[in-house]
Coordinates of C-alpha atoms in Angstrom, one line a residue:
M1 CA -14.3 -16.3 -28.8
S2 CA -11.5 -18.6 -29.9
K3 CA -12.6 -21.5 -27.6
N4 CA -15.8 -22.8 -26.2
L5 CA -16.8 -21.5 -22.8
S6 CA -18.4 -23.2 -19.8
D7 CA -21.9 -24.4 -20.4
K8 CA -23.0 -22.6 -17.2
S9 CA -25.1 -19.7 -18.5
I10 CA -24.3 -17.5 -15.5
V11 CA -20.5 -18.0 -16.0
Q12 CA -20.8 -17.0 -19.6
V13 CA -22.6 -13.8 -18.7
L14 CA -19.9 -13.0 -16.0
V15 CA -16.9 -13.7 -18.2
Q16 CA -18.2 -12.0 -21.3
Q17 CA -19.4 -8.9 -19.3
C18 CA -15.9 -8.7 -17.7
V19 CA -14.3 -8.7 -21.1
K20 CA -16.6 -5.9 -22.3
L21 CA -15.8 -3.9 -19.2
G22 CA -12.1 -4.1 -19.7
L23 CA -10.9 -6.7 -17.2
K24 CA -7.5 -7.9 -18.4
E25 CA -6.0 -10.0 -15.5
V26 CA -7.4 -12.8 -13.4
V27 CA -5.3 -14.5 -10.6
V28 CA -6.6 -18.0 -10.2
S29 CA -6.2 -20.4 -7.4
P30 CA -6.9 -24.1 -8.4
G31 CA -10.1 -25.8 -7.4
S32 CA -13.1 -27.8 -8.7
R33 CA -16.1 -25.6 -7.9
N34 CA -14.5 -22.8 -9.8
A35 CA -13.7 -25.0 -12.8
P36 CA -16.4 -23.4 -15.0
L37 CA -14.9 -20.0 -14.4
I38 CA -11.3 -21.2 -14.9
I39 CA -12.3 -22.8 -18.2
S40 CA -14.1 -19.7 -19.4
F41 CA -11.6 -17.0 -18.4
N42 CA -8.7 -19.1 -19.8
A43 CA -10.7 -19.3 -23.1
V44 CA -10.9 -15.6 -23.8
P45 CA -7.8 -14.0 -25.4
E46 CA -8.5 -10.6 -23.9
I47 CA -7.7 -11.9 -20.4
K48 CA -4.4 -13.2 -19.0
C49 CA -4.7 -15.8 -16.2
Y50 CA -2.1 -16.3 -13.5
T51 CA -2.0 -19.3 -11.2
I52 CA -1.3 -18.9 -7.5
V53 CA -2.1 -21.9 -5.3
D54 CA -2.2 -20.2 -1.9
E55 CA -5.3 -17.9 -1.9
R56 CA -3.9 -15.5 0.7
S57 CA -0.8 -15.0 -1.4
A58 CA -3.0 -14.8 -4.6
G59 CA -5.0 -12.0 -3.0
F60 CA -1.9 -9.9 -2.3
F61 CA -0.4 -10.8 -5.7
A62 CA -3.5 -9.4 -7.4
L63 CA -3.4 -6.4 -5.1
G64 CA 0.2 -5.7 -6.1
M65 CA -0.8 -5.8 -9.8
A66 CA -3.8 -3.5 -9.3
Q67 CA -1.8 -1.1 -7.2
Q68 CA 0.5 -0.5 -10.1
L69 CA -2.0 -0.7 -13.0
K70 CA -4.7 1.5 -11.4
R71 CA -7.4 -0.8 -12.8
P72 CA -9.3 -3.8 -11.5
V73 CA -7.6 -7.1 -11.2
A74 CA -9.6 -10.2 -10.4
V75 CA -8.9 -13.0 -8.0
L76 CA -10.8 -16.3 -8.4
C77 CA -11.1 -19.2 -6.0
T78 CA -13.2 -22.3 -5.3
S79 CA -15.8 -22.6 -2.5
G80 CA -15.3 -22.9 1.3
T81 CA -12.5 -21.5 3.3
A82 CA -10.5 -20.7 0.1
A83 CA -12.6 -17.5 0.0
L84 CA -11.8 -16.6 3.5
N85 CA -8.1 -16.6 2.8
Y86 CA -8.6 -13.6 0.6
A87 CA -9.8 -11.5 3.6
P88 CA -6.4 -9.9 4.5
A89 CA -5.8 -8.7 0.9
V90 CA -9.4 -7.6 0.6
A91 CA -9.1 -5.5 3.8
E92 CA -5.8 -4.0 2.7
A93 CA -7.3 -3.2 -0.7
Y94 CA -10.3 -1.5 1.0
Y95 CA -8.2 0.7 3.2
Q96 CA -5.4 1.3 0.7
E97 CA -8.1 2.1 -2.0
V98 CA -6.9 -0.4 -4.6
P99 CA -9.4 -1.8 -7.2
L100 CA -9.9 -5.6 -6.8
M101 CA -12.6 -7.9 -8.0
V102 CA -13.1 -10.9 -5.7
L103 CA -14.8 -13.8 -7.5
T104 CA -15.7 -16.8 -5.3
A105 CA -17.3 -20.0 -6.6
D106 CA -20.0 -21.3 -4.2
R107 CA -22.4 -24.2 -3.6
P108 CA -26.1 -23.3 -4.4
Q109 CA -27.8 -21.7 -1.4
E110 CA -30.0 -24.7 -0.6
W111 CA -26.8 -26.7 0.3
V112 CA -25.4 -24.2 2.8
G113 CA -25.6 -25.6 6.3
Q114 CA -26.5 -29.1 5.1
A115 CA -23.2 -30.8 6.0
D116 CA -22.1 -30.9 2.4
G117 CA -18.4 -30.8 1.6
Q118 CA -16.5 -27.5 1.2
T119 CA -19.6 -25.5 1.9
I120 CA -19.7 -22.4 4.1
N121 CA -21.9 -19.3 4.2
Q122 CA -19.9 -17.1 1.7
S123 CA -22.5 -14.5 1.1
S124 CA -21.4 -11.1 2.6
A125 CA -18.1 -12.8 3.7
F126 CA -16.3 -9.5 3.2
A127 CA -19.2 -7.1 4.0
N128 CA -17.1 -4.7 6.1
Y129 CA -14.3 -4.3 3.5
I130 CA -15.9 -4.0 0.1
R131 CA -17.4 -1.3 -2.1
M132 CA -20.2 -3.7 -3.2
G133 CA -21.1 -7.4 -2.9
I134 CA -23.5 -9.4 -5.0
D135 CA -24.7 -13.1 -5.3
L136 CA -25.4 -14.1 -8.8
P137 CA -28.2 -16.5 -9.7
V138 CA -27.3 -20.2 -10.2
K139 CA -28.4 -20.0 -13.9
I140 CA -30.2 -17.8 -16.3
N141 CA -33.9 -19.0 -16.2
H142 CA -35.5 -15.8 -17.6
P143 CA -34.4 -12.7 -19.5
D144 CA -34.7 -10.7 -16.3
D145 CA -32.0 -13.0 -14.7
Q146 CA -29.6 -12.0 -17.5
W147 CA -30.5 -8.4 -17.3
Y148 CA -29.9 -8.4 -13.5
A149 CA -26.6 -10.3 -13.8
E150 CA -25.2 -8.0 -16.6
R151 CA -26.3 -4.8 -14.7
S152 CA -25.0 -6.0 -11.3
I153 CA -21.6 -7.1 -12.7
T154 CA -21.3 -3.8 -14.5
E155 CA -22.2 -1.8 -11.3
A156 CA -19.7 -3.8 -9.2
F157 CA -16.9 -3.3 -11.8
Q158 CA -17.6 0.5 -11.8
K159 CA -17.5 0.6 -8.0
T160 CA -13.9 -0.7 -8.0
N161 CA -12.8 2.8 -9.1
Y162 CA -15.6 5.2 -8.2
P163 CA -16.1 7.3 -6.2
I164 CA -12.9 5.9 -4.7
A165 CA -11.0 2.7 -5.6
G166 CA -11.6 -0.5 -3.6
P167 CA -12.6 -4.2 -3.7
V168 CA -15.9 -5.7 -4.7
H169 CA -17.1 -9.3 -4.1
I170 CA -19.1 -11.4 -6.7
N171 CA -20.2 -14.7 -5.3
I172 CA -21.1 -17.3 -8.0
P173 CA -23.1 -20.4 -6.9
L174 CA -22.7 -23.4 -9.3
R175 CA -24.2 -26.8 -9.6
E176 CA -22.5 -30.0 -10.8
P177 CA -21.5 -31.1 -13.4
L178 CA -18.9 -28.4 -13.7
Y179 CA -16.7 -29.2 -16.7
G180 CA -19.1 -29.0 -19.7
R181 CA -18.4 -26.6 -22.5
T182 CA -20.4 -24.9 -25.3
S183 CA -20.2 -22.0 -27.6
A184 CA -20.6 -18.4 -26.4
M185 CA -24.2 -17.3 -25.8
A186 CA -25.4 -13.9 -26.9
M187 CA -25.3 -11.0 -24.5
Q188 CA -28.3 -8.6 -24.2
K189 CA -26.6 -5.3 -24.5
E190 CA -23.4 -3.3 -24.0
P191 CA -22.5 -2.4 -20.4
F192 CA -23.7 1.0 -19.3
K193 CA -21.0 3.6 -18.8
Q194 CA -20.7 6.2 -16.0
L195 CA -20.4 9.9 -16.7
I196 CA -18.3 11.3 -13.9
P197 CA -18.4 15.1 -13.9
D198 CA -15.3 17.1 -13.1
A199 CA -15.1 18.3 -9.5
V200 CA -15.1 22.1 -9.7
L201 CA -15.1 24.5 -6.9
S202 CA -17.4 27.5 -7.3
E203 CA -15.9 31.0 -7.3
N204 CA -17.4 31.6 -3.9
Q205 CA -15.8 28.4 -2.5
L206 CA -12.4 29.3 -4.1
T207 CA -12.6 32.8 -2.6
D208 CA -13.5 31.6 0.9
L209 CA -10.8 28.9 0.9
A210 CA -8.1 31.2 -0.5
K211 CA -9.0 33.8 2.1
V212 CA -8.4 31.4 5.0
W213 CA -5.2 30.1 3.3
N214 CA -3.8 33.5 2.6
K215 CA -4.5 34.9 6.1
S216 CA -2.7 32.0 7.7
E217 CA 0.6 32.9 9.2
S218 CA 2.0 29.4 8.7
V219 CA 0.7 26.6 6.4
M220 CA 1.7 22.9 6.7
I221 CA 0.8 20.4 4.0
L222 CA 1.2 16.9 5.3
T223 CA 0.9 13.9 3.0
G224 CA 0.4 10.2 3.6
V225 CA 0.7 7.3 1.2
L226 CA 0.4 8.4 -2.5
S227 CA 1.0 6.8 -5.9
P228 CA 3.7 8.5 -8.0
D229 CA 2.0 11.5 -9.7
A230 CA 4.1 13.9 -11.7
A231 CA 1.4 16.5 -12.0
L232 CA 0.7 16.6 -8.3
N233 CA 4.4 16.6 -7.5
K234 CA 4.8 19.7 -9.7
L235 CA 1.9 21.6 -8.0
I236 CA 3.1 20.7 -4.5
N237 CA 6.6 22.0 -5.2
Q238 CA 5.1 25.2 -6.6
L239 CA 3.1 25.7 -3.4
A240 CA 6.3 25.0 -1.4
E241 CA 7.9 28.1 -2.9
N242 CA 5.9 30.2 -0.5
T243 CA 8.1 30.9 2.5
N244 CA 5.2 30.6 5.0
T245 CA 4.5 27.1 3.7
I246 CA 6.1 23.7 4.4
V247 CA 5.3 20.4 2.9
L248 CA 6.0 17.4 5.1
T249 CA 6.3 14.1 3.2
E250 CA 7.0 10.5 3.9
T251 CA 8.9 7.9 1.8
T252 CA 5.5 6.4 0.8
S253 CA 4.2 9.8 -0.3
N254 CA 6.3 9.6 -3.5
L255 CA 6.7 13.4 -3.6
K256 CA 10.1 14.8 -4.1
G257 CA 11.6 18.3 -4.3
E258 CA 14.3 20.4 -2.7
R259 CA 11.9 22.5 -0.8
L260 CA 10.0 19.6 0.7
I261 CA 10.6 18.5 4.3
D262 CA 11.3 14.8 4.6
C263 CA 12.4 12.4 7.4
I264 CA 9.6 13.7 9.6
D265 CA 10.5 11.8 12.8
R266 CA 14.1 13.1 12.6
Q267 CA 12.7 16.6 12.7
V268 CA 9.9 16.1 15.2
F269 CA 12.1 14.4 17.8
S270 CA 14.4 17.5 17.8
I271 CA 11.6 19.9 18.7
N272 CA 11.3 20.4 22.4
E273 CA 8.3 21.6 24.3
Y274 CA 9.5 25.2 24.4
E275 CA 9.8 25.4 20.6
T276 CA 6.6 23.7 19.6
A277 CA 4.8 27.0 18.9
L278 CA 7.4 28.0 16.4
F279 CA 6.9 24.8 14.4
K280 CA 3.2 24.5 14.6
P281 CA 1.0 25.5 11.6
S282 CA -2.0 27.7 11.8
L283 CA -3.5 25.9 8.8
L284 CA -2.9 22.1 8.3
I285 CA -3.8 20.6 5.0
T286 CA -3.7 16.8 4.7
F287 CA -4.3 14.2 2.0
G288 CA -3.1 10.7 1.0
G289 CA -3.4 7.5 2.8
Q290 CA -2.1 6.5 6.3
I291 CA 0.8 8.4 7.8
V292 CA 3.6 6.2 9.2
S293 CA 4.9 8.7 11.8
K294 CA 3.3 8.3 15.2
Q295 CA 5.3 11.3 16.4
I296 CA 3.8 13.9 14.0
K297 CA 0.3 12.6 14.9
K298 CA 1.0 13.1 18.6
V299 CA 2.5 16.6 18.1
L300 CA -0.5 17.8 16.0
R301 CA -3.0 16.2 18.4
D302 CA -1.4 17.8 21.4
N303 CA -0.9 21.2 19.6
P304 CA -3.9 21.6 17.3
P305 CA -3.7 24.1 14.4
K306 CA -6.4 26.7 14.1
H307 CA -7.7 25.1 10.9
H308 CA -7.3 21.5 9.5
W309 CA -8.5 20.6 6.0
H310 CA -8.5 17.0 4.8
I311 CA -8.9 16.3 1.1
S312 CA -10.3 12.9 0.2
L313 CA -13.2 11.3 -1.6
N314 CA -13.5 8.6 1.0
D315 CA -16.9 8.1 2.5
N316 CA -15.5 8.4 6.0
V317 CA -14.8 11.8 7.6
I318 CA -11.1 11.3 8.4
D319 CA -10.1 13.3 11.5
T320 CA -6.7 11.7 12.2
F321 CA -5.5 14.7 14.3
Q322 CA -8.8 15.2 16.2
N323 CA -9.1 18.8 15.0
L324 CA -10.8 18.6 11.6
S325 CA -12.5 21.9 10.5
L326 CA -13.2 21.1 6.9
S327 CA -13.6 17.8 4.9
I328 CA -13.0 18.5 1.2
K329 CA -14.5 15.8 -1.0
M330 CA -12.2 16.0 -4.0
K331 CA -9.2 14.4 -5.4
P332 CA -6.0 16.2 -4.1
L333 CA -4.8 16.9 -7.7
D334 CA -8.2 18.5 -8.7
F335 CA -8.2 20.6 -5.5
M336 CA -4.6 21.8 -5.9
Q337 CA -5.0 22.7 -9.6
Q338 CA -7.9 25.0 -8.8
M339 CA -6.3 26.6 -5.7
V340 CA -2.7 27.1 -6.7
D341 CA -3.2 30.4 -8.6
K342 CA -5.3 31.8 -5.7
I343 CA -2.5 31.4 -3.2
E344 CA -0.5 34.5 -2.4
N345 CA 3.3 34.2 -1.9
K346 CA 3.1 35.4 1.7
K347 CA 6.5 36.1 3.3
G348 CA 7.4 34.4 6.5
R349 CA 10.1 32.5 8.4
F350 CA 8.1 29.3 8.9
Q351 CA 9.7 27.4 6.1
E352 CA 13.2 28.7 7.0
K353 CA 12.9 27.5 10.5
W354 CA 11.9 24.0 9.4
K355 CA 14.7 23.9 6.8
Q356 CA 17.4 25.1 9.2
R357 CA 16.3 22.3 11.6
C358 CA 16.2 19.8 8.8
N359 CA 19.8 20.6 7.7
K360 CA 21.1 20.5 11.3
N361 CA 19.5 17.1 11.9
R362 CA 20.9 15.8 8.7
K363 CA 24.4 16.4 10.0
A364 CA 23.6 14.8 13.4
H365 CA 22.1 11.8 11.5
E366 CA 25.3 11.4 9.4
A367 CA 27.5 11.7 12.5
Y368 CA 25.6 9.1 14.4
L369 CA 25.7 6.6 11.6
E370 CA 29.5 7.0 11.4
E371 CA 30.0 6.0 15.0
I372 CA 27.5 3.1 15.5
K373 CA 28.4 -0.5 15.2
W374 CA 26.8 -3.2 13.0
S375 CA 23.0 -3.2 13.4
D376 CA 19.8 -2.8 11.5
L377 CA 20.4 1.0 11.3
K378 CA 23.9 0.6 10.0
A379 CA 23.0 -2.0 7.4
L380 CA 19.9 -0.1 6.2
A381 CA 21.9 3.1 5.9
H382 CA 24.0 1.4 3.2
I383 CA 21.0 -0.3 1.5
F384 CA 18.9 2.8 1.3
S385 CA 21.7 5.0 0.1
H386 CA 22.7 2.6 -2.7
I387 CA 19.4 2.0 -4.5
P388 CA 19.9 2.2 -8.3
N389 CA 17.7 4.6 -10.3
G390 CA 14.8 2.8 -12.0
T391 CA 14.2 0.5 -9.1
D392 CA 10.7 0.0 -7.6
V393 CA 11.1 -0.4 -3.8
H394 CA 8.6 -2.2 -1.7
L395 CA 8.7 -1.9 2.1
A396 CA 7.4 -4.6 4.4
N397 CA 5.8 -3.9 7.8
S398 CA 6.8 -3.5 10.6
T399 CA 10.3 -2.1 10.9
P400 CA 11.5 -1.7 7.3
V401 CA 8.8 0.9 6.4
R402 CA 9.7 2.8 9.6
Y403 CA 13.4 2.7 9.1
A404 CA 12.9 4.0 5.5
Q405 CA 11.5 7.2 6.9
L406 CA 14.9 7.9 8.5
F407 CA 16.6 7.7 5.1
Q408 CA 13.9 9.3 2.9
D409 CA 16.4 12.0 1.7
D410 CA 18.5 9.1 0.3
I411 CA 15.7 7.3 -1.4
Q412 CA 14.9 8.8 -4.8
V413 CA 12.9 6.0 -6.4
N414 CA 9.2 5.0 -6.3
T415 CA 8.3 3.4 -3.0
Y416 CA 5.3 1.2 -2.0
A417 CA 4.0 -0.4 1.2
N418 CA 0.8 -2.0 2.4
R419 CA -0.1 0.7 4.9
G420 CA -3.9 0.3 4.4
T421 CA -4.0 -2.1 7.4
S422 CA -0.2 -2.2 8.0
G423 CA -0.1 -6.0 8.3
I424 CA 3.0 -8.2 7.8
D425 CA 0.9 -10.9 6.0
G426 CA 1.3 -10.1 2.3
S427 CA 4.3 -7.8 1.6
L428 CA 6.2 -10.4 -0.4
S429 CA 3.3 -11.5 -2.5
T430 CA 2.3 -7.9 -3.2
A431 CA 5.8 -7.1 -4.4
V432 CA 5.9 -10.2 -6.7
G433 CA 2.5 -9.2 -8.1
A434 CA 3.6 -5.6 -8.6
S435 CA 6.8 -6.7 -10.4
Q436 CA 4.6 -8.3 -13.2
T437 CA 3.6 -4.9 -14.4
S438 CA 7.0 -3.2 -14.6
D439 CA 10.2 -3.4 -16.5
N440 CA 12.1 -1.9 -13.6
S441 CA 13.9 -4.0 -11.0
T442 CA 11.7 -4.7 -7.9
L443 CA 13.4 -4.6 -4.6
L444 CA 11.6 -5.8 -1.5
I445 CA 13.0 -4.9 1.9
T446 CA 11.5 -7.0 4.6
G447 CA 12.0 -8.2 8.2
D448 CA 12.4 -11.9 9.0
L449 CA 9.0 -12.5 10.5
S450 CA 7.2 -10.8 7.6
F451 CA 9.2 -12.8 5.1
F452 CA 8.7 -16.2 6.8
Y453 CA 5.0 -15.4 7.3
D454 CA 4.5 -14.8 3.6
S455 CA 7.1 -17.1 2.2
N456 CA 4.5 -18.7 -0.1
G457 CA 4.8 -15.5 -2.0
L458 CA 7.7 -17.2 -3.7
W459 CA 5.6 -20.3 -4.6
N460 CA 4.8 -19.4 -8.2
K461 CA 6.3 -19.3 -11.6
Y462 CA 6.3 -15.5 -11.9
L463 CA 9.5 -14.5 -10.2
K464 CA 11.3 -12.2 -12.7
P465 CA 15.1 -12.2 -13.1
N466 CA 15.3 -8.6 -11.8
F467 CA 13.3 -9.4 -8.6
K468 CA 15.3 -8.9 -5.4
V469 CA 14.6 -9.4 -1.7
V470 CA 16.6 -8.1 1.3
V471 CA 15.6 -10.0 4.5
M472 CA 16.7 -8.2 7.6
N473 CA 17.2 -11.2 10.0
N474 CA 17.6 -10.0 13.6
G475 CA 16.2 -13.2 15.1
G476 CA 12.6 -11.9 15.7
G477 CA 10.2 -9.0 15.7
G478 CA 12.7 -6.2 16.1
I479 CA 10.1 -3.5 16.5
F480 CA 9.1 -4.9 19.9
R481 CA 12.5 -4.0 21.3
F482 CA 11.9 -0.4 20.3
I483 CA 8.2 0.5 21.0
P484 CA 7.2 1.3 24.6
G485 CA 5.7 -1.6 26.5
P486 CA 6.9 -5.0 25.1
A487 CA 10.6 -4.1 25.5
E488 CA 10.1 -4.0 29.3
T489 CA 8.1 -7.2 29.7
P490 CA 9.5 -10.7 30.6
E491 CA 7.3 -12.1 27.8
L492 CA 9.3 -10.1 25.2
E493 CA 11.4 -12.8 23.6
E494 CA 8.8 -15.6 23.4
F495 CA 5.5 -13.9 22.8
F496 CA 6.3 -10.5 21.3
E497 CA 9.6 -10.8 19.5
A498 CA 9.0 -14.5 18.6
K499 CA 12.8 -15.1 18.9
H500 CA 14.1 -17.7 16.5
T501 CA 17.2 -19.0 14.8
Q502 CA 15.8 -19.7 11.3
S503 CA 17.5 -18.7 8.1
A504 CA 15.9 -18.0 4.7
E505 CA 18.7 -19.9 2.8
H506 CA 16.8 -23.1 2.1
L507 CA 13.6 -21.3 1.2
A508 CA 15.4 -19.2 -1.3
K509 CA 17.1 -22.2 -2.9
A510 CA 13.9 -24.2 -2.9
F511 CA 12.1 -21.5 -4.9
G512 CA 15.0 -20.9 -7.3
L513 CA 16.5 -17.6 -5.9
N514 CA 20.2 -17.0 -5.8
Y515 CA 21.1 -16.7 -2.1
L516 CA 23.6 -14.3 -0.5
S517 CA 24.2 -13.4 3.1
C518 CA 26.2 -11.0 5.2
S519 CA 26.9 -10.3 8.9
N520 CA 29.0 -7.1 8.8
V521 CA 29.6 -3.9 6.8
E522 CA 32.2 -5.2 4.5
E523 CA 30.2 -8.3 3.6
L524 CA 27.1 -6.2 3.0
A525 CA 28.8 -3.8 0.6
S526 CA 30.0 -6.8 -1.5
S527 CA 26.9 -8.9 -1.3
Y528 CA 24.5 -6.0 -2.0
Q529 CA 26.5 -4.9 -5.1
K530 CA 26.4 -8.5 -6.4
M531 CA 22.7 -8.6 -5.9
M532 CA 22.1 -5.3 -7.7
D533 CA 24.4 -6.3 -10.6
N534 CA 22.5 -9.7 -11.1
N535 CA 19.5 -9.3 -13.4
E536 CA 19.7 -12.9 -14.7
Q537 CA 18.1 -14.6 -11.7
P538 CA 16.0 -13.5 -8.7
V539 CA 18.2 -12.9 -5.7
L540 CA 17.6 -13.0 -1.9
L541 CA 20.1 -11.3 0.4
E542 CA 19.8 -12.2 4.1
V543 CA 21.3 -9.6 6.4
F544 CA 22.0 -10.9 9.9
T545 CA 22.1 -8.3 12.6
P546 CA 22.1 -8.5 16.5
G547 CA 18.5 -8.4 17.6
D548 CA 19.5 -7.5 21.2
K549 CA 21.3 -4.4 20.2
N550 CA 19.1 -2.9 17.5
G551 CA 16.5 -1.4 19.8
K552 CA 19.1 0.4 21.9
I553 CA 20.9 1.8 18.9
L554 CA 17.6 3.1 17.4
R555 CA 16.5 4.7 20.7
N556 CA 19.8 6.4 21.0
Y557 CA 19.5 7.6 17.5
F558 CA 16.4 9.7 18.4
K559 CA 18.0 10.8 21.7
N560 CA 20.8 12.2 19.6
F561 CA 18.4 14.7 18.1
Q562 CA 16.8 15.6 21.4
S563 CA 20.1 16.4 23.0
G564 CA 21.2 18.5 20.0
S565 CA 18.1 20.6 19.6

């Protein structure tokens, strides 16, 4: 160790064990009770510390980093409500299956409930949304205390990635004084390792699965949120060569190929009740995270396939379409690698029908975009079709991630979104965190409410020169003018849409971003190009569109496919 660590024995054990386990990044929010941890993590050269004042933003910043790195990233805060501000990011990491270590400094247990400052009951604060939670002892009083601490920290670290990724919580009670330092103490032993055997289907299992697959007249593979994976992408495209098989993907699936069916809602809206049987699979195979499209969920629930297999290591039995016949506890890549050579190239017109409809709808899509006036749909058509290669795109909830599904065939870059819980609360902070791990430009496309809600995501010193934000400002929550229910209520503007007249200009300038704006097609083309050409300073482009017209234009977009089917 190049510097002295905290003189708190439990802190020394935690920090040194984290180093041995391979932790490399800690996102710190300033405080006093966590001072021993700040001092110690900052002292070890193996770990890089980031400073984010707002704990809610810090949690999502760390999530963005871990999302890209595929390894645990830690967040560290002081005691009290600071810890509770991590909750949205912890829940998102849990449902998105992202490895996160939540480290919360605490008062000793005897002071909880005794009207002491900055003291709440932090134990089990995230119980519903973590893979493991532990409370460390206040200090090492006996060799067994150190043995317990080292073992528990190792177990928690391992559980951030196995059997599935997710967050863990380590609560660290500390007594004053807090700022003492001393040399590093000796550790008892090296952390234990985990031997994780390969998941291998037996010959009997392979035979039985292949028999069902090969006997199925029509096979649909439907994918949700996935990280980019070249090996999986290759296998899925190989399976899509079978003419009785279709692969439906979403923008956030990060799967690409000429035979894959994208823009799901565009296709599903064009299928009328008399045609449903022609487009319904006999075998449905699903994997990946949450699926954005509500329409495909409705169609498959109303018209269940004969078989539905879901592939996931998740503890839960996931039955999204209410017709699950087989839950396969494997990684999708492992499953596909073992199955691909067992699948017969069965002839059929299932894929041809879907492809014909897909091509027809593409033409209707282009024709409609030509005729519509300035709106969210018109603006995003330009934005999504002009994303430079080598850009990482982040999509905020609620409308941007949905609009992106309509332009999936134009988006040929890696795409990310917080679809674990689908909240608007951390999209900006997640994108900023993710940008730290990549040399690519990072482009966040966000709505106005999502941007303002998480504007503290810009309150840090880590905005890279190639970080870019598009804010679609339609004066409120545009999704509520489209989804059934709110659009027809008198409370729409005040309580659902949250209508406003705010601009992002002063926030952008306050945080050092170059600010651009536009209010029509010509201004957008010019401003968007300027933003993409500028890699010397982070840029925010605010796109003003008519909130009262966007909902109608989008509804008519889908009616366009229904009438043309």
